[in-house]
Amino acid sequence: MVKPIIRTKQLIKRYPMEGETIVALKGIDLEIQSGEFLAVMGPSGSGKSTLMHILGLLDSLTEGTYELEGLNVSHISREMRADLRNQKIGFVFQTFNLLARSTALDNVKLPMLYLRPRINGSHKKAMEALKSVGLADRASHLPRQLSGGQQQRVAIARALVNNPALILADEPTGNLDTKTGREIMDLLSSLHERGITVIIVTHDPEIGRLTRRRILVRDGIIIQDEED
Amino acid sequence: MNIWLTALRLAIGSLRAYKVRSFLTMLGIIIGIGSVIVMINVGRGAEVNIQEQIRNLGSNMLMIFSGSSRSGGVRGGFGTKPSLRVKDAEAIARECPAVAEVTYSIVKNMQIVAGNSNWGTSVQGTTPEYRLVRNWPVKYGEFINAHHMKSAASVVVLGSAVAENLFESWEDVIGQKIRINNFPFRIIGVMNSKGRTPAGRDQDDVVFVPYTTAMRKLMGSRLPGVVHFIGVSAHSKQLVAEAKREVEELLRQRHRILTEADDDFTLRTLDEIAAASEKTGNIMTLLLTSVAAVSLVVGGIGIMNVMLVSVTERTREIGIRMAVGARERDVLIQFLVESTTMSFVGGLLGILLGIGASRAITHLAKWPTIISIDAIFLATLFSAAVGIFFGFYPARKAASLDPIEALNYE
């Protein structure tokens, strides 16, 4: 029996902008089982990024509830959110977001720097993660010495290094050519096969087709939820 | 502990990554700490130098000057009212057990002629004991002796500055004649150089004649038995205070001063003069140091500026760190350790600069400086404190960034 890794009820997000209140999410009910591979889709401004930020505990919600692995995280402190991001969630961004002055290896080590309690053998673990994305021989390279696809692989290795339950990828192929994008999608798909929950946020239907479940968000609500 | 070590490693990495900028930022602290160290070293050196000069004035000495004259509202300086007499000095020698030697002198500025050169200097009519009270050795020849006193001999002992100014070579001056106030005097000795007083007066610009001779031939008979100055040496350093009390009591008694009335003389011990000059010295050091401290604060503001720029510049880095789990505290510590490392390293460089500059001052300007260990210790602490104080606001700003905004920062 699979248990839900994510469950939200009537998730509402409002934030002020230039004196007006924007309602980005207007009541999202969503349940994602552990080990799923799904895409959150929608045009820009649909609220899919806001949804991802809240699911990724980068942002707080205004109303409703959010349970992550059965734990109610609706209104927890900034500090607790940081700890949960560190231990449960791995991020992959469109722009890779690697530290430009650190080597690939140091970038992968970064999440372990903030892991509590601290662990030994972070070097070995980081090397293993790099190996799993096929970049063991690029460990001492700086991001600018790597191609876009390689940089994204480093970012994925970084997302994996603390053994998260959930990988959140925001337009992971957006800055890559089709072929490289495809390779990255294959890599993410293989993570899903290893049992990790992978959520991809994208506006690209091509990418959506590669996943098992697609959620379509428009104007802050889910208008479609289809599964293969 | 680990979190601090990690932050330190990050800080060093970041300082190395931005070498020029870090150095320019540290420059304020380097100069600030450097100047504080130099000021304290110069101040301490000057102080010790002055104390040395004061000790040099004489051994366990008390100085008594006659009181000041008063004419209407105008008060003259020390010695303008002729209240001290030879008999006072003799009484001190007789009746004060703590006193070892007593001398007295009368002083007047006169023109001295030797051959075809002449020199204006201070002529002191004094006693053989003067040399002992002032602890002042003779370089060539001899000092005034009791026989000279008794016979009011026309003999003179030159201060080294006078000898230098009147004669080209010193060896053959003994026995030569000079004229003071048109009276011929025979040179019987030249004093060792004693240098300047703390006030800057050249002590060697003086000639000594027997008191008796001075009274008969040079000062005229207007003031028979009057002296300007009585110098007393105590038997030991411990007895200086005792001697002072005895002398004071005796003089008040002899001058018939009522209990509530002020002294008509001024009594000073070297310790009092030393204390007074130390106080001035301390005030000077404090003033100079506070000026230097201002530059330290300016340096701190420089660090704050650069850290603020750095936080803005590295907003995205902060966002990435937060996304992978850095807590506010982690970011705060990272930037705080960075600014503190910067000011601390700057402080260390400043200390080196300060020591180097102190050495250079001693070497070039011949000013004594003393490397003060506590100043170095204090400077180290202070530079670290500057880093924490001025680094806190930028670090706070970094830590309170919103992760999403930081990640999307262009």
XYZ file of C-alpha atoms in Angstrom:
638
model
C 0.000 0.000 0.000
C 1.505 3.344 -1.020
C 0.991 6.208 1.384
C 0.577 9.819 0.244
C 3.798 11.807 0.422
C 1.958 15.047 -0.250
C -1.578 15.941 0.706
C -3.024 19.426 0.489
C -6.503 20.599 1.381
C -7.961 23.859 0.108
C -4.523 25.404 -0.276
C -4.813 29.168 -0.684
C -1.987 31.598 -1.279
C -2.470 35.335 -1.246
C 0.248 37.920 -1.376
C 0.266 41.676 -1.640
C 1.634 43.314 -4.740
C 1.660 47.043 -5.372
C -1.126 47.638 -2.894
C -3.360 44.912 -4.246
C -3.784 41.400 -3.012
C -3.017 38.730 -5.555
C -4.627 35.348 -5.056
C -2.153 32.948 -6.646
C -3.715 29.710 -5.433
C -7.448 29.503 -4.928
C -7.883 26.185 -3.145
C -5.713 23.328 -4.287
C -6.649 19.817 -3.241
C -3.859 17.471 -4.196
C -2.702 14.062 -3.126
C 0.555 12.594 -4.404
C 1.597 9.058 -3.540
C 5.141 8.139 -2.673
C 7.126 7.169 -5.750
C 4.987 9.005 -8.276
C 6.385 10.702 -11.389
C 4.202 13.630 -12.275
C 4.152 16.950 -14.060
C 2.516 20.136 -12.853
C 1.592 21.997 -15.997
C 0.068 25.292 -16.901
C 0.756 28.548 -18.666
C 2.833 31.239 -17.010
C 0.890 33.056 -14.327
C -1.252 30.012 -13.677
C 0.128 29.606 -10.152
C 2.148 26.486 -10.834
C 5.375 28.111 -9.649
C 3.704 29.297 -6.459
C 2.406 25.778 -5.930
C 5.882 24.394 -6.388
C 7.352 26.926 -3.916
C 4.811 25.939 -1.305
C 5.209 22.219 -1.904
C 8.981 22.750 -1.742
C 8.629 24.615 1.573
C 10.291 27.684 0.095
C 7.166 29.676 0.788
C 4.406 29.655 3.368
C 0.741 29.169 2.599
C -2.055 31.527 3.545
C -4.901 29.123 4.216
C -5.588 25.394 4.076
C -3.383 22.519 5.106
C -0.302 20.846 3.694
C 0.924 17.492 4.935
C 4.356 16.235 3.912
C 4.883 12.540 4.678
C 1.956 12.686 7.088
C 3.419 15.674 8.953
C 1.378 18.849 9.034
C 3.724 21.529 7.748
C 1.105 24.193 7.096
C 2.418 26.720 9.565
C 5.902 25.795 10.654
C 8.821 28.116 11.359
C 11.296 29.267 8.726
C 13.926 27.260 10.504
C 11.923 24.028 10.379
C 11.155 24.601 6.713
C 14.892 24.943 6.062
C 15.594 21.683 7.873
C 12.851 19.839 5.974
C 14.075 21.237 2.637
C 17.485 20.014 3.561
C 16.452 16.473 4.478
C 13.331 15.699 2.459
C 13.433 17.752 -0.707
C 15.854 18.099 -3.592
C 15.509 21.027 -5.999
C 16.376 21.182 -9.673
C 16.055 24.599 -11.290
C 15.781 25.848 -14.851
C 18.932 27.951 -14.408
C 20.782 25.163 -12.556
C 21.624 27.510 -9.655
C 25.080 26.200 -8.957
C 27.589 28.205 -6.938
C 29.795 29.670 -9.654
C 32.962 29.754 -7.580
C 32.688 26.228 -6.222
C 33.661 23.018 -7.990
C 31.094 20.451 -9.044
C 32.026 18.362 -6.022
C 31.682 21.269 -3.587
C 28.313 22.123 -5.111
C 27.135 18.573 -4.496
C 28.474 18.709 -0.940
C 26.524 21.886 -0.186
C 23.349 20.286 1.247
C 25.435 18.112 3.565
C 26.993 21.295 4.963
C 23.634 22.143 6.494
C 22.593 18.624 7.503
C 21.834 18.138 11.190
C 23.090 15.964 12.749
C 26.204 16.131 10.659
C 27.466 13.057 8.912
C 30.908 11.754 8.165
C 32.133 10.837 4.731
C 30.492 13.710 2.890
C 33.247 13.576 0.307
C 32.506 9.943 -0.502
C 28.774 10.523 -0.639
C 29.186 13.496 -2.955
C 31.427 11.476 -5.259
C 28.836 8.668 -5.348
C 26.116 11.148 -6.249
C 28.266 12.587 -9.038
C 28.962 9.077 -10.264
C 25.256 8.269 -10.347
C 24.724 11.162 -12.771
C 27.785 10.119 -14.783
C 30.072 13.031 -13.879
C 32.625 11.437 -11.562
C 35.418 12.667 -13.829
C 34.220 16.288 -13.654
C 34.330 16.614 -9.862
C 36.935 19.365 -9.762
C 35.480 21.430 -12.600
C 33.851 24.780 -12.018
C 30.313 25.199 -13.392
C 31.498 27.477 -16.218
C 33.777 24.693 -17.395
C 30.773 22.406 -17.817
C 28.087 22.267 -20.505
C 24.490 23.093 -19.642
C 23.510 19.448 -19.513
C 26.453 18.657 -17.269
C 25.589 21.552 -14.985
C 22.038 20.252 -14.673
C 23.407 16.813 -13.827
C 25.523 18.360 -11.066
C 22.363 20.057 -9.798
C 20.548 16.711 -9.804
C 23.443 15.091 -7.934
C 23.154 17.907 -5.406
C 19.407 17.291 -5.096
C 20.049 13.587 -4.477
C 22.894 13.727 -2.016
C 20.822 13.909 1.203
C 18.561 11.028 0.049
C 15.408 13.120 -0.255
C 11.915 11.675 -0.477
C 10.961 14.210 -3.098
C 12.634 15.843 -6.078
C 11.107 19.109 -7.289
C 12.239 20.134 -10.749
C 11.217 23.574 -12.031
C 11.456 23.601 -15.860
C 14.569 21.419 -15.674
C 14.958 21.312 -19.445
C 14.050 24.937 -20.099
C 17.604 26.089 -20.717
C 18.708 23.004 -22.634
C 18.464 21.856 -26.226
C 16.017 19.103 -27.048
C 18.509 16.267 -27.009
C 20.141 17.266 -23.737
C 16.704 17.937 -22.288
C 15.712 14.444 -23.185
C 18.758 13.055 -21.412
C 17.907 15.000 -18.291
C 14.332 13.681 -18.443
C 15.714 10.145 -18.737
C 17.836 10.760 -15.651
C 14.843 12.063 -13.681
C 12.817 9.120 -14.882
C 15.474 6.725 -13.617
C 15.238 8.403 -10.201
C 11.542 7.656 -10.219
C 12.377 4.049 -10.993
C 14.595 4.020 -7.919
C 11.525 4.924 -5.881
C 11.983 8.666 -5.454
C 8.958 10.883 -5.935
C 9.672 13.272 -8.792
C 7.553 16.339 -9.521
C 8.295 18.366 -12.637
C 6.901 21.828 -13.147
C 6.672 22.709 -16.829
C 4.648 24.500 -19.448
C 5.890 22.146 -22.144
C 3.387 19.387 -23.090
C 6.241 17.356 -24.636
C 7.856 17.078 -21.241
C 4.527 16.350 -19.614
C 3.999 13.388 -21.880
C 7.124 11.727 -20.457
C 5.628 11.499 -16.971
C 2.943 9.188 -15.564
C 0.547 11.826 -14.271
C -0.214 15.354 -15.372
C -1.887 18.057 -13.328
C -3.038 21.125 -15.178
C -3.196 24.350 -13.174
C -4.936 27.461 -14.429
C -5.804 30.633 -12.527
C -4.832 29.063 -9.236
C -6.932 25.938 -9.414
C -6.408 22.419 -10.725
C -8.521 22.048 -13.839
C -7.328 18.657 -14.988
C -5.633 15.639 -13.392
C -4.898 12.728 -15.732
C -2.941 9.551 -15.169
C -1.622 7.053 -17.712
C 31.757 24.137 16.709
C 31.606 22.615 13.280
C 29.265 25.274 12.005
C 31.886 27.916 12.918
C 34.703 26.002 11.305
C 32.660 25.627 8.155
C 31.871 29.336 8.201
C 35.543 30.142 8.680
C 36.473 27.957 5.734
C 33.827 29.655 3.619
C 35.022 33.076 4.748
C 38.641 32.388 3.874
C 37.553 31.007 0.530
C 35.528 34.118 -0.160
C 38.342 36.463 0.879
C 40.690 34.645 -1.456
C 38.168 34.738 -4.264
C 37.923 38.542 -3.987
C 41.544 39.328 -3.084
C 41.788 42.944 -4.175
C 38.428 43.925 -2.807
C 39.103 42.222 0.513
C 42.446 43.944 0.806
C 41.020 47.372 0.022
C 38.296 46.778 2.572
C 40.815 45.733 5.158
C 42.929 48.805 4.436
C 40.730 50.934 6.682
C 41.220 48.528 9.565
C 44.911 48.128 8.773
C 45.454 51.883 8.918
C 43.190 52.292 11.934
C 44.824 49.595 14.018
C 48.260 50.579 12.732
C 47.843 54.177 13.838
C 46.423 53.195 17.222
C 49.467 50.999 17.800
C 51.888 53.709 16.658
C 50.217 56.341 18.829
C 50.324 54.155 21.905
C 53.924 53.144 21.243
C 55.050 56.732 20.714
C 53.092 57.865 23.765
C 54.595 55.174 25.977
C 58.058 55.879 24.621
C 57.756 59.608 25.293
C 56.483 58.945 28.775
C 59.369 56.679 29.688
C 61.750 59.219 28.176
C 60.329 62.033 30.274
C 60.436 59.940 33.440
C 64.069 59.226 32.653
C 64.767 62.953 32.279
C 63.058 63.713 35.553
C 65.077 61.086 37.393
C 68.072 62.705 35.782
C 67.385 66.027 37.514
C 68.903 64.794 40.739
C 68.882 62.026 43.271
C 66.031 61.966 45.807
C 65.810 65.674 45.284
C 63.491 68.272 46.692
C 63.412 71.691 45.144
C 62.431 74.781 47.076
C 61.754 78.017 45.263
C 61.011 81.308 46.897
C 57.432 82.475 46.716
C 55.872 84.654 44.096
C 55.641 88.404 44.381
C 52.331 90.166 44.207
C 51.955 93.731 43.090
C 48.314 94.681 42.822
C 46.734 91.898 40.808
C 49.952 90.940 39.072
C 51.643 87.849 40.461
C 55.223 87.112 39.505
C 56.506 83.591 39.009
C 58.416 81.366 41.403
C 61.344 83.124 42.961
C 60.160 86.662 42.318
C 59.644 87.280 46.024
C 62.942 86.804 47.767
C 61.720 84.775 50.710
C 64.518 82.202 50.950
C 67.840 82.945 52.572
C 71.152 81.244 53.099
C 70.233 80.892 56.748
C 67.201 78.823 55.764
C 69.418 76.398 53.896
C 71.820 76.183 56.800
C 68.941 75.525 59.175
C 67.641 72.729 56.942
C 71.079 71.107 56.919
C 71.272 71.416 60.693
C 67.781 70.469 61.783
C 66.254 68.027 59.294
C 67.437 64.464 59.954
C 66.056 63.044 56.702
C 68.087 65.479 54.662
C 71.503 64.423 53.345
C 72.795 67.414 51.414
C 71.631 70.982 51.024
C 72.622 73.454 48.381
C 71.381 76.853 47.398
C 71.886 79.148 44.484
C 71.159 82.524 43.068
C 70.672 82.894 39.362
C 71.069 85.710 36.872
C 71.412 85.840 33.094
C 74.652 87.480 32.039
C 76.963 87.888 29.094
C 80.217 85.930 29.208
C 83.245 86.946 27.194
C 86.115 84.634 26.277
C 88.737 86.123 23.970
C 86.831 87.389 20.973
C 83.696 85.302 21.447
C 80.857 85.859 23.863
C 77.755 84.040 25.019
C 74.727 84.940 27.105
C 73.848 82.363 29.696
C 72.512 81.777 33.142
C 75.047 82.339 35.891
C 74.444 80.369 39.053
C 76.076 81.329 42.276
C 76.002 78.115 44.247
C 77.741 75.850 46.765
C 79.970 72.771 46.500
C 76.991 70.552 47.470
C 75.119 71.480 44.307
C 76.959 68.829 42.363
C 75.905 66.165 44.895
C 72.263 67.186 45.136
C 71.908 67.303 41.367
C 73.960 64.127 41.001
C 75.952 65.818 38.278
C 79.505 64.670 37.532
C 82.287 66.962 36.357
C 83.829 66.080 33.005
C 87.098 68.001 33.180
C 88.746 69.686 36.108
C 86.875 70.162 39.384
C 83.747 71.728 40.868
C 83.592 74.615 43.307
C 84.990 73.592 46.701
C 84.728 74.929 50.247
C 87.918 76.907 49.916
C 86.571 78.740 46.843
C 83.445 79.550 48.840
C 85.317 80.882 51.815
C 87.651 83.077 49.818
C 85.015 84.119 47.282
C 87.408 83.019 44.593
C 86.929 84.165 41.019
C 86.548 80.687 39.620
C 83.951 79.358 37.221
C 82.719 75.915 36.159
C 81.219 75.761 32.654
C 78.176 73.810 31.522
C 79.028 71.749 28.451
C 76.855 73.855 26.137
C 78.635 77.034 27.203
C 82.042 75.427 26.782
C 81.023 74.289 23.320
C 79.862 77.746 22.341
C 82.844 79.667 23.669
C 85.723 77.388 22.795
C 86.610 75.304 19.808
C 88.393 72.570 21.729
C 87.659 71.556 25.278
C 90.969 70.099 26.393
C 92.790 73.293 27.186
C 89.949 75.361 28.632
C 90.941 74.591 32.235
C 92.907 77.518 33.558
C 91.789 79.913 30.839
C 90.224 83.215 31.765
C 86.757 84.422 30.906
C 85.042 87.585 31.916
C 81.623 87.824 33.497
C 80.265 91.300 34.057
C 83.802 92.537 33.304
C 85.293 90.567 36.172
C 87.876 87.990 35.196
C 87.182 84.383 36.224
C 89.437 81.361 35.969
C 87.893 78.213 34.523
C 88.353 75.302 36.918
C 86.018 72.709 35.376
C 83.522 71.646 32.724
C 80.381 69.692 33.649
C 79.130 66.516 32.021
C 76.267 67.029 29.624
C 72.940 66.542 31.390
C 70.603 67.190 28.469
C 67.259 68.935 28.523
C 64.699 69.171 31.259
C 61.249 67.687 30.577
C 60.185 71.263 29.900
C 62.812 71.538 27.154
C 65.302 73.855 28.870
C 68.932 73.026 28.113
C 70.476 72.252 31.494
C 73.961 72.514 30.084
C 73.559 76.171 29.165
C 74.798 77.407 32.529
C 77.961 78.434 34.395
C 78.617 77.977 38.110
C 80.491 80.360 40.380
C 80.787 80.264 44.173
C 77.765 81.803 45.855
C 79.928 84.159 47.844
C 81.659 85.388 44.703
C 78.358 85.872 42.926
C 76.991 87.954 45.769
C 80.077 90.147 45.991
C 80.902 90.689 42.362
C 77.920 89.853 40.154
C 74.560 90.250 41.825
C 75.352 93.375 43.796
C 74.504 93.827 47.436
C 70.848 94.586 46.970
C 69.796 91.243 48.351
C 72.255 90.111 50.972
C 71.805 86.468 51.960
C 68.998 85.891 49.507
C 68.810 82.711 47.438
C 66.456 81.808 44.591
C 66.624 78.129 45.050
C 67.387 75.608 47.736
C 68.033 72.049 46.631
C 67.819 69.268 49.165
C 68.590 65.601 48.769
C 67.089 63.049 51.124
C 69.102 60.169 52.505
C 67.063 57.680 50.483
C 64.119 57.482 48.137
C 61.914 56.341 51.011
C 62.843 59.427 53.036
C 61.893 61.964 50.340
C 58.400 62.435 51.747
C 59.733 62.639 55.280
C 62.319 65.208 54.222
C 59.646 67.224 52.503
C 57.530 67.299 55.663
C 60.502 68.307 57.825
C 61.628 71.043 55.460
C 58.153 72.427 55.087
C 57.605 72.534 58.813
C 60.956 74.141 59.463
C 60.545 76.813 56.809
C 57.036 77.717 57.956
C 58.356 78.053 61.470
C 61.336 80.150 60.427
C 59.215 82.384 58.214
C 56.601 82.683 60.963
C 53.720 81.598 58.795
C 50.427 81.247 60.626
C 48.719 77.862 60.586
C 46.041 78.883 58.138
C 48.267 81.001 55.877
C 49.853 79.809 52.620
C 53.537 78.984 52.280
C 55.766 81.792 51.008
C 57.856 79.215 49.152
C 57.197 76.358 46.792
C 58.365 72.864 47.547
C 58.468 70.229 44.828
C 59.678 66.657 44.813
C 60.690 64.924 41.625
C 57.903 62.394 42.140
C 55.344 65.160 41.998
C 56.869 66.519 38.818
C 56.974 63.021 37.377
C 53.330 62.444 38.274
C 52.278 65.724 36.718
C 54.124 65.025 33.495
C 52.807 61.470 33.401
C 49.317 62.875 33.614
C 49.938 65.210 30.682
C 51.555 62.364 28.799
C 48.555 60.148 29.425
C 46.183 62.826 28.208
C 48.248 63.230 25.048
C 48.312 59.494 24.445
C 44.581 59.309 25.014
C 43.942 62.158 22.583
C 46.146 60.712 19.868
C 44.686 57.269 20.391
C 41.134 58.497 20.127
C 41.927 60.213 16.852
C 43.337 56.909 15.644
C 40.281 55.086 16.969
C 38.087 57.273 14.803
C 39.912 55.970 11.764
C 39.232 52.477 13.058
C 35.523 53.220 13.134
C 35.773 54.571 9.605
C 37.455 51.306 8.660
C 34.578 49.425 10.240
C 32.091 51.413 8.205
C 34.113 50.473 5.133
C 33.686 46.817 6.018
C 29.967 47.304 6.511
C 29.704 48.958 3.099
C 31.516 46.211 1.296
C 29.593 43.522 3.127
C 26.322 45.180 2.132
C 27.439 45.229 -1.487
C 28.618 41.674 -1.133
C 25.267 40.542 0.239
C 23.472 42.157 -2.681
C 25.922 40.689 -5.135
C 25.625 37.257 -3.641
C 21.868 37.278 -3.201
C 21.529 34.330 -5.550
C 24.177 32.364 -3.676
C 22.258 33.018 -0.474
C 19.084 31.811 -2.182
C 20.768 28.609 -3.328
C 22.123 27.943 0.146
C 18.690 28.511 1.649
C 17.035 26.244 -0.924
C 19.306 23.357 0.019
C 18.622 23.874 3.699
C 20.721 26.710 5.132
C 18.867 28.219 8.070
C 18.856 31.946 8.870
C 21.445 31.274 11.531
C 23.757 29.552 9.049
C 23.673 32.493 6.675
C 24.037 35.000 9.517
C 27.072 33.184 10.868
C 28.594 32.825 7.427
C 28.559 36.563 6.756
C 29.431 37.514 10.316
C 32.453 35.235 10.273
C 33.414 36.670 6.913
C 33.380 40.279 8.110
C 35.092 39.343 11.361
C 37.779 37.397 9.536
C 38.325 40.390 7.312
C 38.665 42.849 10.201
C 40.723 40.390 12.232
C 43.196 39.772 9.433
C 43.206 43.533 8.831
C 43.922 43.995 12.517
C 46.865 41.610 12.405
C 48.287 43.379 9.370
C 47.669 46.687 11.139
C 49.627 45.487 14.149
C 52.540 44.554 11.918
C 52.291 47.936 10.206
C 52.140 49.682 13.586
C 55.207 47.879 14.887
C 57.065 48.587 11.659
C 56.106 52.259 11.727
C 57.119 52.538 15.386
C 60.521 51.089 14.558
C 60.847 53.488 11.639
C 59.975 56.455 13.854
C 62.579 55.426 16.407
C 65.104 54.962 13.650
C 64.410 58.068 11.572
C 63.104 60.644 14.029
C 65.121 59.325 17.005
C 61.961 59.262 19.079
C 61.873 56.499 21.598
C 58.942 54.127 21.092
C 57.968 51.186 23.204
C 56.142 48.238 21.683
C 53.231 47.844 24.028
C 51.988 44.257 24.333
C 48.685 45.195 25.918
C 48.042 47.628 23.065
C 48.570 44.796 20.591
C 46.263 42.531 22.552
C 43.652 45.249 22.766
C 43.955 46.049 19.070
C 43.370 42.419 18.166
C 40.253 42.235 20.298
C 39.059 45.571 19.025
C 39.475 44.700 15.376
C 37.494 41.507 15.848
C 34.833 43.509 17.677
C 34.679 45.982 14.803
C 34.064 43.108 12.408
C 31.257 41.714 14.518
C 29.679 45.099 15.126
C 29.819 46.377 11.567
C 29.259 42.962 10.056
C 26.082 42.303 11.949
C 23.757 44.518 9.953
C 24.782 43.137 6.527
C 24.718 39.574 7.894
C 21.264 40.163 9.369
C 20.163 41.471 5.993
C 21.492 38.397 4.236
C 19.886 36.026 6.704
C 16.464 37.607 6.444
C 16.307 37.339 2.654
C 13.330 35.504 1.259
C 14.574 32.310 -0.403
C 12.347 32.661 -3.475
C 13.223 36.302 -4.081
C 16.881 35.504 -3.543
C 16.744 32.646 -6.040
C 15.062 34.785 -8.670
C 17.406 37.744 -8.119
C 19.073 38.818 -11.337
